[in-house]
Structures are given as structure tokens and as C-alpha cells.
Amino acid sequence: MNDLTNQVAIVTGASRGIGRAIATLLAVQGAKVVCVARSEDELLEVAQKTNGLAVIADVADEADAQNVVAETLSHYGRLDIVVCNAGVGSFNLLENFSSEEWDRMFDTNVKGTFLLCKAALPHLKEQRRGHIIGIASDVSKRTFVHGTAYGASKYAQHAVLDALRKEVRGHGIKVSVIYPGLVDTHFNEAKPGTAEKEKTHLQPMDIAQAVRYILEAPPHVVVDELMLHPLTQEW
Ligand code: NJP
């Protein structure tokens, strides 16, 4: 088993939802976490609770992505794990989407993943080890009405990470992708924590536990993909 103690992990979208749960669980396992998001107050609170580092950043901005890695290396002197979790989604008929809303999803979900991987890779390659985990979606693999923009962005995020796995495995770097179904978070301005959603949704900590499982696999094992649904969800 790969022990997470003192491993340094960047987690994007750590201010709430799934990212917050991942940062929390990795810290409990002894990892040093770098919490990344745009909302300063929430991020500082998570960083304090996890005894980690907060780096305010927009994942869609290349300078911010480079700065996240630079801050990590200057603070901790190493980088082992990169969790590309930050994401946004909204749902509508294609004809009702503005091009700005289309861009917001692609900039965050696809370009955000690309930019952070690009920033981290020189370091991971140099040390000949590292683990990149993407939080994609079950809609990376199916389409649905009102899901043109979000679904396309998640298909694209999946494609980026799937191809990247093939590019970097020879350098000792693992790439894993998690495909969740419904998760009880603030996603798309939802209100989490209702009794009903406890029955119909996964909890953020369910995804964090999947991340832990993937990271703790022995060095010779890479979990390429993991899809999780609530038992009640048809998909
Ligand atoms: O959503 P939410 P989730 N730069 O809204 C951050 C995928 N997923 O935890 O910047 C930096 O509670 C935002 O922080 P802030 C989904 O596609 C979900 O559910 O402060 N950070 C916040 O921390 C996404 O990839 C479900 O606003 C940015 C976080 O992202 C991932 O799960 C189902 C940012 C979003 O927290 C986490 O989403 C599924 C930016 N530009 C896949 N933009 C689901 N919930 O049902 C956003 O299949 N963030």
C-alpha cells in the first residue's frame, strides 16, 4: 500500500463540496494539502482545518496554475499528487446557451485540467513519480437532454486525462479518473444536506474515499478509472 503520510497534494475546488472532502481526508491520512479555489474565506477555513496551504487561484488562468505549483514547491519543496477537481456546470437546451456560458464550462473543466497538469508535469517528470487524479463525471460517457455543454466539457476532460495517462506512464506518473454520478454538493447552485438528498445522492466523502483508494494502490498498480453512483440512480 502507498502510504500518504507527508505526501504533498494539490486539490483544486477545495473551498467546498467534493474538493473540500478530498482535502480533508488526505490531511487525515497525513498528507500535506494545497487547497486551491477562488473564494478566499472558505478556502482559508479549509486550509486551517487541514493544516494546509491556501492558494487563491482561477484554474482557467495559466499564470494562476503556474503559481499554484510554484507556491507548492516553495512551501513544501515537493509535489506528489494533483487532484483536478474544480468544475462548473449548468444545464439547458443548446439553443439557450450563451457562448459565454459555454466558455465558462470549457475554461474551468477542460482548460483548468490542462493548465494544472501542464504546470505540474515538469516537476513530476523530473522526480519520475507522481499521481494526477481528475474528477470527471458519469456524463463523460453518456449524453442527456440539457447536457450539451457540460457533457461535452466532461467528455473532453476525460479525453485529456485518458491520453495523458498514455503520454506519462513511461515517466512513472499515474493518471486516474473518477466518474461520479449525483453528489450532494453546491454544484449548479444546489443546496446540499437535505434528508431527501441523503437517499438519492452520494456524499462528497464517498468520492474522497475513492481518491484515497486510488492513491493507496501499490506503486505497480494504476487505477485507470473508477465510476461511482448512488444505488438509487439510473444512468
Ligand atoms: O461542486 P461545488 P462539486 N477556479 O460547486 C471550484 C464534478 N461532478 O464539488 O472558486 C478555481 O460544490 C469552486 O470554488 P470557488 C464537477 O463537474 C460533480 O460537486 O471558490 N476553482 C468549488 O470549490 C466538478 O468537476 C457532480 O467557487 C473553481 C468547486 O470548484 C467536481 O465534481 C457530479 C473554479 C466546485 O464545488 C466538483 O464539483 C459529477 C475556478 N475557475 C461530477 N470554478 C455532482 N455534484 O453531482 C469552480 O458527475 N471552482
PDB file of C-alpha atoms and ligand atoms in Angstrom:
ATOM      1  CA  MET A   1       0.000   0.000   0.000  1.00  0.00           C
ATOM      2  CA  ASN A   2       1.192   3.519  -0.798  1.00  0.00           C
ATOM      3  CA  ASP A   3       1.374   5.474   2.480  1.00  0.00           C
ATOM      4  CA  LEU A   4       0.088   9.061   2.095  1.00  0.00           C
ATOM      5  CA  THR A   5       1.960  10.418   5.119  1.00  0.00           C
ATOM      6  CA  ASN A   6       3.828  13.616   4.181  1.00  0.00           C
ATOM      7  CA  GLN A   7       2.892  13.345   0.515  1.00  0.00           C
ATOM      8  CA  VAL A   8       2.132  16.768  -0.922  1.00  0.00           C
ATOM      9  CA  ALA A   9      -1.224  17.071  -2.720  1.00  0.00           C
ATOM     10  CA  ILE A  10      -2.730  19.943  -4.699  1.00  0.00           C
ATOM     11  CA  VAL A  11      -6.548  19.811  -4.587  1.00  0.00           C
ATOM     12  CA  THR A  12      -8.473  22.250  -6.787  1.00  0.00           C
ATOM     13  CA  GLY A  13     -12.004  23.269  -5.924  1.00  0.00           C
ATOM     14  CA  ALA A  14     -11.174  22.747  -2.260  1.00  0.00           C
ATOM     15  CA  SER A  15     -13.396  25.550  -0.960  1.00  0.00           C
ATOM     16  CA  ARG A  16     -16.496  23.329  -0.821  1.00  0.00           C
ATOM     17  CA  GLY A  17     -18.137  20.107  -1.998  1.00  0.00           C
ATOM     18  CA  ILE A  18     -16.055  17.220  -3.273  1.00  0.00           C
ATOM     19  CA  GLY A  19     -12.734  19.088  -3.214  1.00  0.00           C
ATOM     20  CA  ARG A  20     -13.192  20.077   0.394  1.00  0.00           C
ATOM     21  CA  ALA A  21     -13.880  16.438   1.342  1.00  0.00           C
ATOM     22  CA  ILE A  22     -10.804  15.250  -0.595  1.00  0.00           C
ATOM     23  CA  ALA A  23      -8.552  17.839   1.080  1.00  0.00           C
ATOM     24  CA  THR A  24      -9.961  16.901   4.486  1.00  0.00           C
ATOM     25  CA  LEU A  25      -9.490  13.146   4.024  1.00  0.00           C
ATOM     26  CA  LEU A  26      -5.979  13.437   2.581  1.00  0.00           C
ATOM     27  CA  ALA A  27      -4.987  15.596   5.552  1.00  0.00           C
ATOM     28  CA  VAL A  28      -6.395  12.983   7.942  1.00  0.00           C
ATOM     29  CA  GLN A  29      -4.214  10.408   6.148  1.00  0.00           C
ATOM     30  CA  GLY A  30      -1.159  12.555   6.895  1.00  0.00           C
ATOM     31  CA  ALA A  31      -0.758  14.293   3.535  1.00  0.00           C
ATOM     32  CA  LYS A  32       0.140  17.965   3.225  1.00  0.00           C
ATOM     33  CA  VAL A  33      -2.590  19.633   1.196  1.00  0.00           C
ATOM     34  CA  VAL A  34      -2.514  22.686  -1.025  1.00  0.00           C
ATOM     35  CA  CYS A  35      -6.092  23.957  -1.213  1.00  0.00           C
ATOM     36  CA  VAL A  36      -6.961  25.831  -4.410  1.00  0.00           C
ATOM     37  CA  ALA A  37     -10.095  27.847  -5.317  1.00  0.00           C
ATOM     38  CA  ARG A  38     -11.243  31.448  -5.826  1.00  0.00           C
ATOM     39  CA  SER A  39     -13.346  32.025  -2.658  1.00  0.00           C
ATOM     40  CA  GLU A  40     -10.843  33.313  -0.144  1.00  0.00           C
ATOM     41  CA  ASP A  41     -12.823  32.990   3.106  1.00  0.00           C
ATOM     42  CA  GLU A  42     -13.966  29.411   2.505  1.00  0.00           C
ATOM     43  CA  LEU A  43     -10.551  28.391   1.253  1.00  0.00           C
ATOM     44  CA  LEU A  44      -8.736  29.825   4.278  1.00  0.00           C
ATOM     45  CA  GLU A  45     -11.139  27.945   6.545  1.00  0.00           C
ATOM     46  CA  VAL A  46     -10.447  24.622   4.788  1.00  0.00           C
ATOM     47  CA  ALA A  47      -6.695  25.273   4.792  1.00  0.00           C
ATOM     48  CA  GLN A  48      -6.807  25.996   8.503  1.00  0.00           C
ATOM     49  CA  LYS A  49      -8.837  22.850   9.256  1.00  0.00           C
ATOM     50  CA  THR A  50      -6.493  20.688   7.190  1.00  0.00           C
ATOM     51  CA  ASN A  51      -3.344  22.439   8.414  1.00  0.00           C
ATOM     52  CA  GLY A  52      -2.614  23.030   4.743  1.00  0.00           C
ATOM     53  CA  LEU A  53      -1.703  25.836   2.387  1.00  0.00           C
ATOM     54  CA  ALA A  54      -4.335  28.004   0.678  1.00  0.00           C
ATOM     55  CA  VAL A  55      -3.585  29.310  -2.810  1.00  0.00           C
ATOM     56  CA  ILE A  56      -6.261  31.542  -4.288  1.00  0.00           C
ATOM     57  CA  ALA A  57      -6.420  30.787  -7.989  1.00  0.00           C
ATOM     58  CA  ASP A  58      -8.677  30.646 -11.013  1.00  0.00           C
ATOM     59  CA  VAL A  59      -7.849  27.290 -12.592  1.00  0.00           C
ATOM     60  CA  ALA A  60      -8.689  28.704 -16.035  1.00  0.00           C
ATOM     61  CA  ASP A  61      -5.831  31.208 -15.780  1.00  0.00           C
ATOM     62  CA  GLU A  62      -2.417  29.954 -16.882  1.00  0.00           C
ATOM     63  CA  ALA A  63      -0.429  32.286 -14.613  1.00  0.00           C
ATOM     64  CA  ASP A  64      -2.549  31.169 -11.637  1.00  0.00           C
ATOM     65  CA  ALA A  65      -1.959  27.494 -12.466  1.00  0.00           C
ATOM     66  CA  GLN A  66       1.797  28.039 -12.708  1.00  0.00           C
ATOM     67  CA  ASN A  67       1.676  29.941  -9.417  1.00  0.00           C
ATOM     68  CA  VAL A  68      -0.162  27.085  -7.648  1.00  0.00           C
ATOM     69  CA  VAL A  69       2.714  24.722  -8.485  1.00  0.00           C
ATOM     70  CA  ALA A  70       5.380  27.316  -7.693  1.00  0.00           C
ATOM     71  CA  GLU A  71       3.807  28.081  -4.275  1.00  0.00           C
ATOM     72  CA  THR A  72       3.556  24.352  -3.530  1.00  0.00           C
ATOM     73  CA  LEU A  73       7.219  23.755  -4.323  1.00  0.00           C
ATOM     74  CA  SER A  74       8.410  26.814  -2.439  1.00  0.00           C
ATOM     75  CA  HIS A  75       6.318  25.937   0.652  1.00  0.00           C
ATOM     76  CA  TYR A  76       6.734  22.157   0.796  1.00  0.00           C
ATOM     77  CA  GLY A  77       9.705  21.512  -1.512  1.00  0.00           C
ATOM     78  CA  ARG A  78       7.916  18.719  -3.352  1.00  0.00           C
ATOM     79  CA  LEU A  79       4.735  17.704  -5.138  1.00  0.00           C
ATOM     80  CA  ASP A  80       3.343  14.177  -5.288  1.00  0.00           C
ATOM     81  CA  ILE A  81      -0.387  14.361  -6.047  1.00  0.00           C
ATOM     82  CA  VAL A  82      -2.505  16.650  -8.242  1.00  0.00           C
ATOM     83  CA  VAL A  83      -6.293  16.431  -7.955  1.00  0.00           C
ATOM     84  CA  CYS A  84      -8.056  18.292 -10.787  1.00  0.00           C
ATOM     85  CA  ASN A  85     -11.475  18.606  -9.204  1.00  0.00           C
ATOM     86  CA  ALA A  86     -12.597  22.223  -9.740  1.00  0.00           C
ATOM     87  CA  GLY A  87     -15.557  22.308 -12.078  1.00  0.00           C
ATOM     88  CA  VAL A  88     -18.751  24.104 -13.000  1.00  0.00           C
ATOM     89  CA  GLY A  89     -21.929  23.084 -14.762  1.00  0.00           C
ATOM     90  CA  SER A  90     -25.251  24.470 -15.902  1.00  0.00           C
ATOM     91  CA  PHE A  91     -27.964  22.786 -17.898  1.00  0.00           C
ATOM     92  CA  ASN A  92     -30.159  23.999 -20.726  1.00  0.00           C
ATOM     93  CA  LEU A  93     -31.184  23.345 -24.302  1.00  0.00           C
ATOM     94  CA  LEU A  94     -28.336  24.020 -26.710  1.00  0.00           C
ATOM     95  CA  GLU A  95     -30.152  26.948 -28.326  1.00  0.00           C
ATOM     96  CA  ASN A  96     -30.450  28.680 -24.936  1.00  0.00           C
ATOM     97  CA  PHE A  97     -26.766  28.585 -24.012  1.00  0.00           C
ATOM     98  CA  SER A  98     -24.787  31.791 -24.407  1.00  0.00           C
ATOM     99  CA  SER A  99     -21.310  31.377 -25.799  1.00  0.00           C
ATOM    100  CA  GLU A 100     -20.018  32.891 -22.521  1.00  0.00           C
ATOM    101  CA  GLU A 101     -21.626  30.066 -20.516  1.00  0.00           C
ATOM    102  CA  TRP A 102     -20.200  27.500 -22.941  1.00  0.00           C
ATOM    103  CA  ASP A 103     -16.747  29.053 -22.480  1.00  0.00           C
ATOM    104  CA  ARG A 104     -17.087  29.118 -18.683  1.00  0.00           C
ATOM    105  CA  MET A 105     -17.610  25.340 -18.609  1.00  0.00           C
ATOM    106  CA  PHE A 106     -14.824  24.562 -21.072  1.00  0.00           C
ATOM    107  CA  ASP A 107     -12.409  27.045 -19.470  1.00  0.00           C
ATOM    108  CA  THR A 108     -12.921  25.576 -15.993  1.00  0.00           C
ATOM    109  CA  ASN A 109     -13.472  21.892 -16.687  1.00  0.00           C
ATOM    110  CA  VAL A 110     -11.137  21.297 -19.631  1.00  0.00           C
ATOM    111  CA  LYS A 111      -8.619  24.134 -19.797  1.00  0.00           C
ATOM    112  CA  GLY A 112      -8.339  24.144 -15.996  1.00  0.00           C
ATOM    113  CA  THR A 113      -7.328  20.475 -16.031  1.00  0.00           C
ATOM    114  CA  PHE A 114      -4.918  21.036 -18.946  1.00  0.00           C
ATOM    115  CA  LEU A 115      -3.224  24.063 -17.349  1.00  0.00           C
ATOM    116  CA  LEU A 116      -2.585  22.490 -13.955  1.00  0.00           C
ATOM    117  CA  CYS A 117      -1.289  19.239 -15.469  1.00  0.00           C
ATOM    118  CA  LYS A 118       0.998  21.276 -17.753  1.00  0.00           C
ATOM    119  CA  ALA A 119       2.314  23.268 -14.803  1.00  0.00           C
ATOM    120  CA  ALA A 120       2.915  20.175 -12.643  1.00  0.00           C
ATOM    121  CA  LEU A 121       4.388  17.811 -15.244  1.00  0.00           C
ATOM    122  CA  PRO A 122       7.951  19.154 -15.495  1.00  0.00           C
ATOM    123  CA  HIS A 123       8.355  18.587 -11.761  1.00  0.00           C
ATOM    124  CA  LEU A 124       6.653  15.167 -11.718  1.00  0.00           C
ATOM    125  CA  LYS A 125       8.730  14.033 -14.692  1.00  0.00           C
ATOM    126  CA  GLU A 126      11.940  15.167 -13.054  1.00  0.00           C
ATOM    127  CA  GLN A 127      11.226  13.140  -9.925  1.00  0.00           C
ATOM    128  CA  ARG A 128       9.942  10.244 -12.095  1.00  0.00           C
ATOM    129  CA  ARG A 129       6.852   9.758  -9.957  1.00  0.00           C
ATOM    130  CA  GLY A 130       3.548  11.414  -9.191  1.00  0.00           C
ATOM    131  CA  HIS A 131      -0.177  10.879  -9.412  1.00  0.00           C
ATOM    132  CA  ILE A 132      -2.735  13.015 -11.246  1.00  0.00           C
ATOM    133  CA  ILE A 133      -6.405  12.388 -10.463  1.00  0.00           C
ATOM    134  CA  GLY A 134      -9.242  14.022 -12.389  1.00  0.00           C
ATOM    135  CA  ILE A 135     -12.785  14.309 -11.107  1.00  0.00           C
ATOM    136  CA  ALA A 136     -14.761  13.986 -14.336  1.00  0.00           C
ATOM    137  CA  SER A 137     -18.367  12.744 -14.424  1.00  0.00           C
ATOM    138  CA  ASP A 138     -20.531   9.801 -15.439  1.00  0.00           C
ATOM    139  CA  VAL A 139     -21.626  12.176 -18.218  1.00  0.00           C
ATOM    140  CA  SER A 140     -18.085  11.904 -19.581  1.00  0.00           C
ATOM    141  CA  LYS A 141     -19.526   8.692 -21.034  1.00  0.00           C
ATOM    142  CA  ARG A 142     -23.187   9.373 -21.818  1.00  0.00           C
ATOM    143  CA  THR A 143     -25.262  12.214 -23.206  1.00  0.00           C
ATOM    144  CA  PHE A 144     -28.522  13.678 -21.966  1.00  0.00           C
ATOM    145  CA  VAL A 145     -31.034  16.422 -22.755  1.00  0.00           C
ATOM    146  CA  HIS A 146     -29.825  19.819 -21.424  1.00  0.00           C
ATOM    147  CA  GLY A 147     -26.303  18.413 -21.192  1.00  0.00           C
ATOM    148  CA  THR A 148     -24.654  19.511 -24.443  1.00  0.00           C
ATOM    149  CA  ALA A 149     -22.203  21.993 -22.938  1.00  0.00           C
ATOM    150  CA  TYR A 150     -21.444  20.330 -19.608  1.00  0.00           C
ATOM    151  CA  GLY A 151     -21.370  16.860 -21.143  1.00  0.00           C
ATOM    152  CA  ALA A 152     -19.058  17.960 -23.935  1.00  0.00           C
ATOM    153  CA  SER A 153     -16.708  19.565 -21.413  1.00  0.00           C
ATOM    154  CA  LYS A 154     -16.646  16.394 -19.318  1.00  0.00           C
ATOM    155  CA  TYR A 155     -16.095  14.164 -22.375  1.00  0.00           C
ATOM    156  CA  ALA A 156     -13.194  16.466 -23.232  1.00  0.00           C
ATOM    157  CA  GLN A 157     -11.757  16.415 -19.703  1.00  0.00           C
ATOM    158  CA  HIS A 158     -11.918  12.604 -19.802  1.00  0.00           C
ATOM    159  CA  ALA A 159     -10.145  12.571 -23.197  1.00  0.00           C
ATOM    160  CA  VAL A 160      -7.377  14.874 -21.950  1.00  0.00           C
ATOM    161  CA  LEU A 161      -6.670  12.659 -18.955  1.00  0.00           C
ATOM    162  CA  ASP A 162      -7.036   9.364 -20.843  1.00  0.00           C
ATOM    163  CA  ALA A 163      -4.487  10.462 -23.444  1.00  0.00           C
ATOM    164  CA  LEU A 164      -2.232  11.968 -20.783  1.00  0.00           C
ATOM    165  CA  ARG A 165      -2.094   8.595 -18.990  1.00  0.00           C
ATOM    166  CA  LYS A 166      -0.571   7.122 -22.137  1.00  0.00           C
ATOM    167  CA  GLU A 167       1.871  10.019 -22.502  1.00  0.00           C
ATOM    168  CA  VAL A 168       3.293   9.902 -18.982  1.00  0.00           C
ATOM    169  CA  ARG A 169       3.178   6.300 -17.766  1.00  0.00           C
ATOM    170  CA  GLY A 170       6.698   5.783 -19.115  1.00  0.00           C
ATOM    171  CA  HIS A 171       7.830   8.564 -16.789  1.00  0.00           C
ATOM    172  CA  GLY A 172       6.485   6.760 -13.702  1.00  0.00           C
ATOM    173  CA  ILE A 173       3.468   9.077 -13.431  1.00  0.00           C
ATOM    174  CA  LYS A 174      -0.024   7.685 -12.818  1.00  0.00           C
ATOM    175  CA  VAL A 175      -3.213   9.278 -14.158  1.00  0.00           C
ATOM    176  CA  SER A 176      -6.573   8.182 -12.742  1.00  0.00           C
ATOM    177  CA  VAL A 177     -10.065   9.461 -13.453  1.00  0.00           C
ATOM    178  CA  ILE A 178     -13.142   9.274 -11.221  1.00  0.00           C
ATOM    179  CA  TYR A 179     -16.596   9.415 -12.836  1.00  0.00           C
ATOM    180  CA  PRO A 180     -19.201  10.259 -10.193  1.00  0.00           C
ATOM    181  CA  GLY A 181     -22.945  10.224 -10.562  1.00  0.00           C
ATOM    182  CA  LEU A 182     -25.036  12.564  -8.413  1.00  0.00           C
ATOM    183  CA  VAL A 183     -23.146  14.016  -5.449  1.00  0.00           C
ATOM    184  CA  ASP A 184     -24.689  16.191  -2.731  1.00  0.00           C
ATOM    185  CA  THR A 185     -22.748  19.461  -3.124  1.00  0.00           C
ATOM    186  CA  HIS A 186     -23.268  23.100  -4.107  1.00  0.00           C
ATOM    187  CA  PHE A 187     -22.829  22.115  -7.773  1.00  0.00           C
ATOM    188  CA  ASN A 188     -25.036  24.181 -10.133  1.00  0.00           C
ATOM    189  CA  GLU A 189     -26.184  26.283  -7.156  1.00  0.00           C
ATOM    190  CA  ALA A 190     -27.737  23.278  -5.392  1.00  0.00           C
ATOM    191  CA  LYS A 191     -28.403  23.288  -1.664  1.00  0.00           C
ATOM    192  CA  PRO A 192     -26.692  20.273  -0.104  1.00  0.00           C
ATOM    193  CA  GLY A 193     -27.560  18.437   3.086  1.00  0.00           C
ATOM    194  CA  THR A 194     -31.290  17.753   2.782  1.00  0.00           C
ATOM    195  CA  ALA A 195     -32.704  14.484   4.113  1.00  0.00           C
ATOM    196  CA  GLU A 196     -34.017  13.616   0.631  1.00  0.00           C
ATOM    197  CA  LYS A 197     -30.587  14.011  -0.973  1.00  0.00           C
ATOM    198  CA  GLU A 198     -29.048  11.670   1.572  1.00  0.00           C
ATOM    199  CA  LYS A 199     -31.130   8.953  -0.099  1.00  0.00           C
ATOM    200  CA  THR A 200     -30.595   9.979  -3.724  1.00  0.00           C
ATOM    201  CA  HIS A 201     -27.024  11.314  -3.844  1.00  0.00           C
ATOM    202  CA  LEU A 202     -23.507  10.230  -2.993  1.00  0.00           C
ATOM    203  CA  GLN A 203     -21.814  12.268  -0.297  1.00  0.00           C
ATOM    204  CA  PRO A 204     -18.606  14.221  -1.040  1.00  0.00           C
ATOM    205  CA  MET A 205     -16.750  11.917   1.352  1.00  0.00           C
ATOM    206  CA  ASP A 206     -17.693   8.922  -0.839  1.00  0.00           C
ATOM    207  CA  ILE A 207     -15.652  10.490  -3.636  1.00  0.00           C
ATOM    208  CA  ALA A 208     -12.847  11.373  -1.225  1.00  0.00           C
ATOM    209  CA  GLN A 209     -12.703   7.707  -0.146  1.00  0.00           C
ATOM    210  CA  ALA A 210     -12.421   6.710  -3.814  1.00  0.00           C
ATOM    211  CA  VAL A 211      -9.493   9.127  -4.194  1.00  0.00           C
ATOM    212  CA  ARG A 212      -7.852   7.598  -1.150  1.00  0.00           C
ATOM    213  CA  TYR A 213      -8.313   4.070  -2.549  1.00  0.00           C
ATOM    214  CA  ILE A 214      -6.736   5.099  -5.846  1.00  0.00           C
ATOM    215  CA  LEU A 215      -3.792   6.832  -4.181  1.00  0.00           C
ATOM    216  CA  GLU A 216      -3.100   3.981  -1.791  1.00  0.00           C
ATOM    217  CA  ALA A 217      -2.711   1.415  -4.582  1.00  0.00           C
ATOM    218  CA  PRO A 218       0.774  -0.111  -4.584  1.00  0.00           C
ATOM    219  CA  PRO A 219       3.396   1.538  -6.833  1.00  0.00           C
ATOM    220  CA  HIS A 220       2.982  -1.029  -9.633  1.00  0.00           C
ATOM    221  CA  VAL A 221      -0.812  -0.528  -9.848  1.00  0.00           C
ATOM    222  CA  VAL A 222      -2.635   2.327 -11.587  1.00  0.00           C
ATOM    223  CA  VAL A 223      -6.402   2.555 -11.237  1.00  0.00           C
ATOM    224  CA  ASP A 224      -7.256   3.986 -14.652  1.00  0.00           C
ATOM    225  CA  GLU A 225     -10.911   4.687 -13.981  1.00  0.00           C
ATOM    226  CA  LEU A 226     -13.468   4.470 -11.205  1.00  0.00           C
ATOM    227  CA  MET A 227     -17.201   5.155 -11.687  1.00  0.00           C
ATOM    228  CA  LEU A 228     -19.482   5.616  -8.679  1.00  0.00           C
ATOM    229  CA  HIS A 229     -23.247   6.054  -8.442  1.00  0.00           C
ATOM    230  CA  PRO A 230     -25.785   6.195  -5.662  1.00  0.00           C
ATOM    231  CA  LEU A 231     -27.631   2.885  -5.658  1.00  0.00           C
ATOM    232  CA  THR A 232     -30.868   4.708  -6.476  1.00  0.00           C
ATOM    233  CA  GLN A 233     -29.547   6.471  -9.610  1.00  0.00           C
ATOM    234  CA  GLU A 234     -30.429   5.095 -13.019  1.00  0.00           C
ATOM    235  CA  TRP A 235     -27.982   6.248 -15.654  1.00  0.00           C
TER     236      TRP A 235
HETATM  237  O1  NJP B   1     -19.304  21.301  -6.894  1.00  0.00           O
HETATM  238  P1  NJP B   1     -19.241  22.598  -5.943  1.00  0.00           P
HETATM  239  P2  NJP B   1     -18.726  19.811  -6.710  1.00  0.00           P
HETATM  240  N1  NJP B   1     -11.060  28.214 -10.376  1.00  0.00           N
HETATM  241  O2  NJP B   1     -19.945  23.658  -6.713  1.00  0.00           O
HETATM  242  C1  NJP B   1     -14.302  25.416  -7.559  1.00  0.00           C
HETATM  243  C2  NJP B   1     -17.792  17.157 -10.632  1.00  0.00           C
HETATM  244  N2  NJP B   1     -19.065  16.446 -10.531  1.00  0.00           N
HETATM  245  O3  NJP B   1     -17.924  19.664  -5.504  1.00  0.00           O
HETATM  246  O4  NJP B   1     -13.587  29.026  -6.942  1.00  0.00           O
HETATM  247  C3  NJP B   1     -10.870  27.589  -9.201  1.00  0.00           C
HETATM  248  O5  NJP B   1     -19.731  22.269  -4.580  1.00  0.00           O
HETATM  249  C4  NJP B   1     -15.218  26.078  -6.558  1.00  0.00           C
HETATM  250  O6  NJP B   1     -14.518  27.058  -5.804  1.00  0.00           O
HETATM  251  P3  NJP B   1     -14.651  28.663  -5.974  1.00  0.00           P
HETATM  252  C5  NJP B   1     -17.901  18.599 -11.096  1.00  0.00           C
HETATM  253  O7  NJP B   1     -18.004  18.698 -12.503  1.00  0.00           O
HETATM  254  C6  NJP B   1     -19.997  16.802  -9.625  1.00  0.00           C
HETATM  255  O8  NJP B   1     -19.860  18.885  -6.925  1.00  0.00           O
HETATM  256  O9  NJP B   1     -14.378  29.152  -4.609  1.00  0.00           O
HETATM  257  N3  NJP B   1     -11.813  26.863  -8.578  1.00  0.00           N
HETATM  258  C7  NJP B   1     -15.591  24.926  -5.662  1.00  0.00           C
HETATM  259  O10 NJP B   1     -14.602  24.722  -4.688  1.00  0.00           O
HETATM  260  C8  NJP B   1     -16.600  19.162 -10.589  1.00  0.00           C
HETATM  261  O11 NJP B   1     -15.554  18.938 -11.520  1.00  0.00           O
HETATM  262  C9  NJP B   1     -21.208  16.101  -9.573  1.00  0.00           C
HETATM  263  O12 NJP B   1     -16.039  28.940  -6.497  1.00  0.00           O
HETATM  264  C10 NJP B   1     -13.019  26.797  -9.163  1.00  0.00           C
HETATM  265  C11 NJP B   1     -15.591  23.740  -6.616  1.00  0.00           C
HETATM  266  O13 NJP B   1     -14.877  24.139  -7.799  1.00  0.00           O
HETATM  267  C12 NJP B   1     -16.322  18.360  -9.319  1.00  0.00           C
HETATM  268  O14 NJP B   1     -17.223  17.249  -9.345  1.00  0.00           O
HETATM  269  C13 NJP B   1     -21.446  15.057 -10.456  1.00  0.00           C
HETATM  270  C14 NJP B   1     -13.296  27.424 -10.386  1.00  0.00           C
HETATM  271  C15 NJP B   1     -16.998  23.337  -7.009  1.00  0.00           C
HETATM  272  O15 NJP B   1     -17.682  22.919  -5.862  1.00  0.00           O
HETATM  273  C16 NJP B   1     -16.512  19.129  -8.028  1.00  0.00           C
HETATM  274  O16 NJP B   1     -17.808  19.727  -8.028  1.00  0.00           O
HETATM  275  C17 NJP B   1     -20.484  14.737 -11.378  1.00  0.00           C
HETATM  276  C18 NJP B   1     -12.248  28.165 -10.987  1.00  0.00           C
HETATM  277  N4  NJP B   1     -12.432  28.803 -12.160  1.00  0.00           N
HETATM  278  C19 NJP B   1     -19.289  15.417 -11.414  1.00  0.00           C
HETATM  279  N5  NJP B   1     -14.589  27.184 -10.717  1.00  0.00           N
HETATM  280  C20 NJP B   1     -22.290  16.441  -8.600  1.00  0.00           C
HETATM  281  N6  NJP B   1     -22.048  17.313  -7.613  1.00  0.00           N
HETATM  282  O17 NJP B   1     -23.401  15.865  -8.700  1.00  0.00           O
HETATM  283  C21 NJP B   1     -15.102  26.422  -9.730  1.00  0.00           C
HETATM  284  O18 NJP B   1     -20.745  13.743 -12.238  1.00  0.00           O
HETATM  285  N7  NJP B   1     -14.162  26.181  -8.791  1.00  0.00           N
END
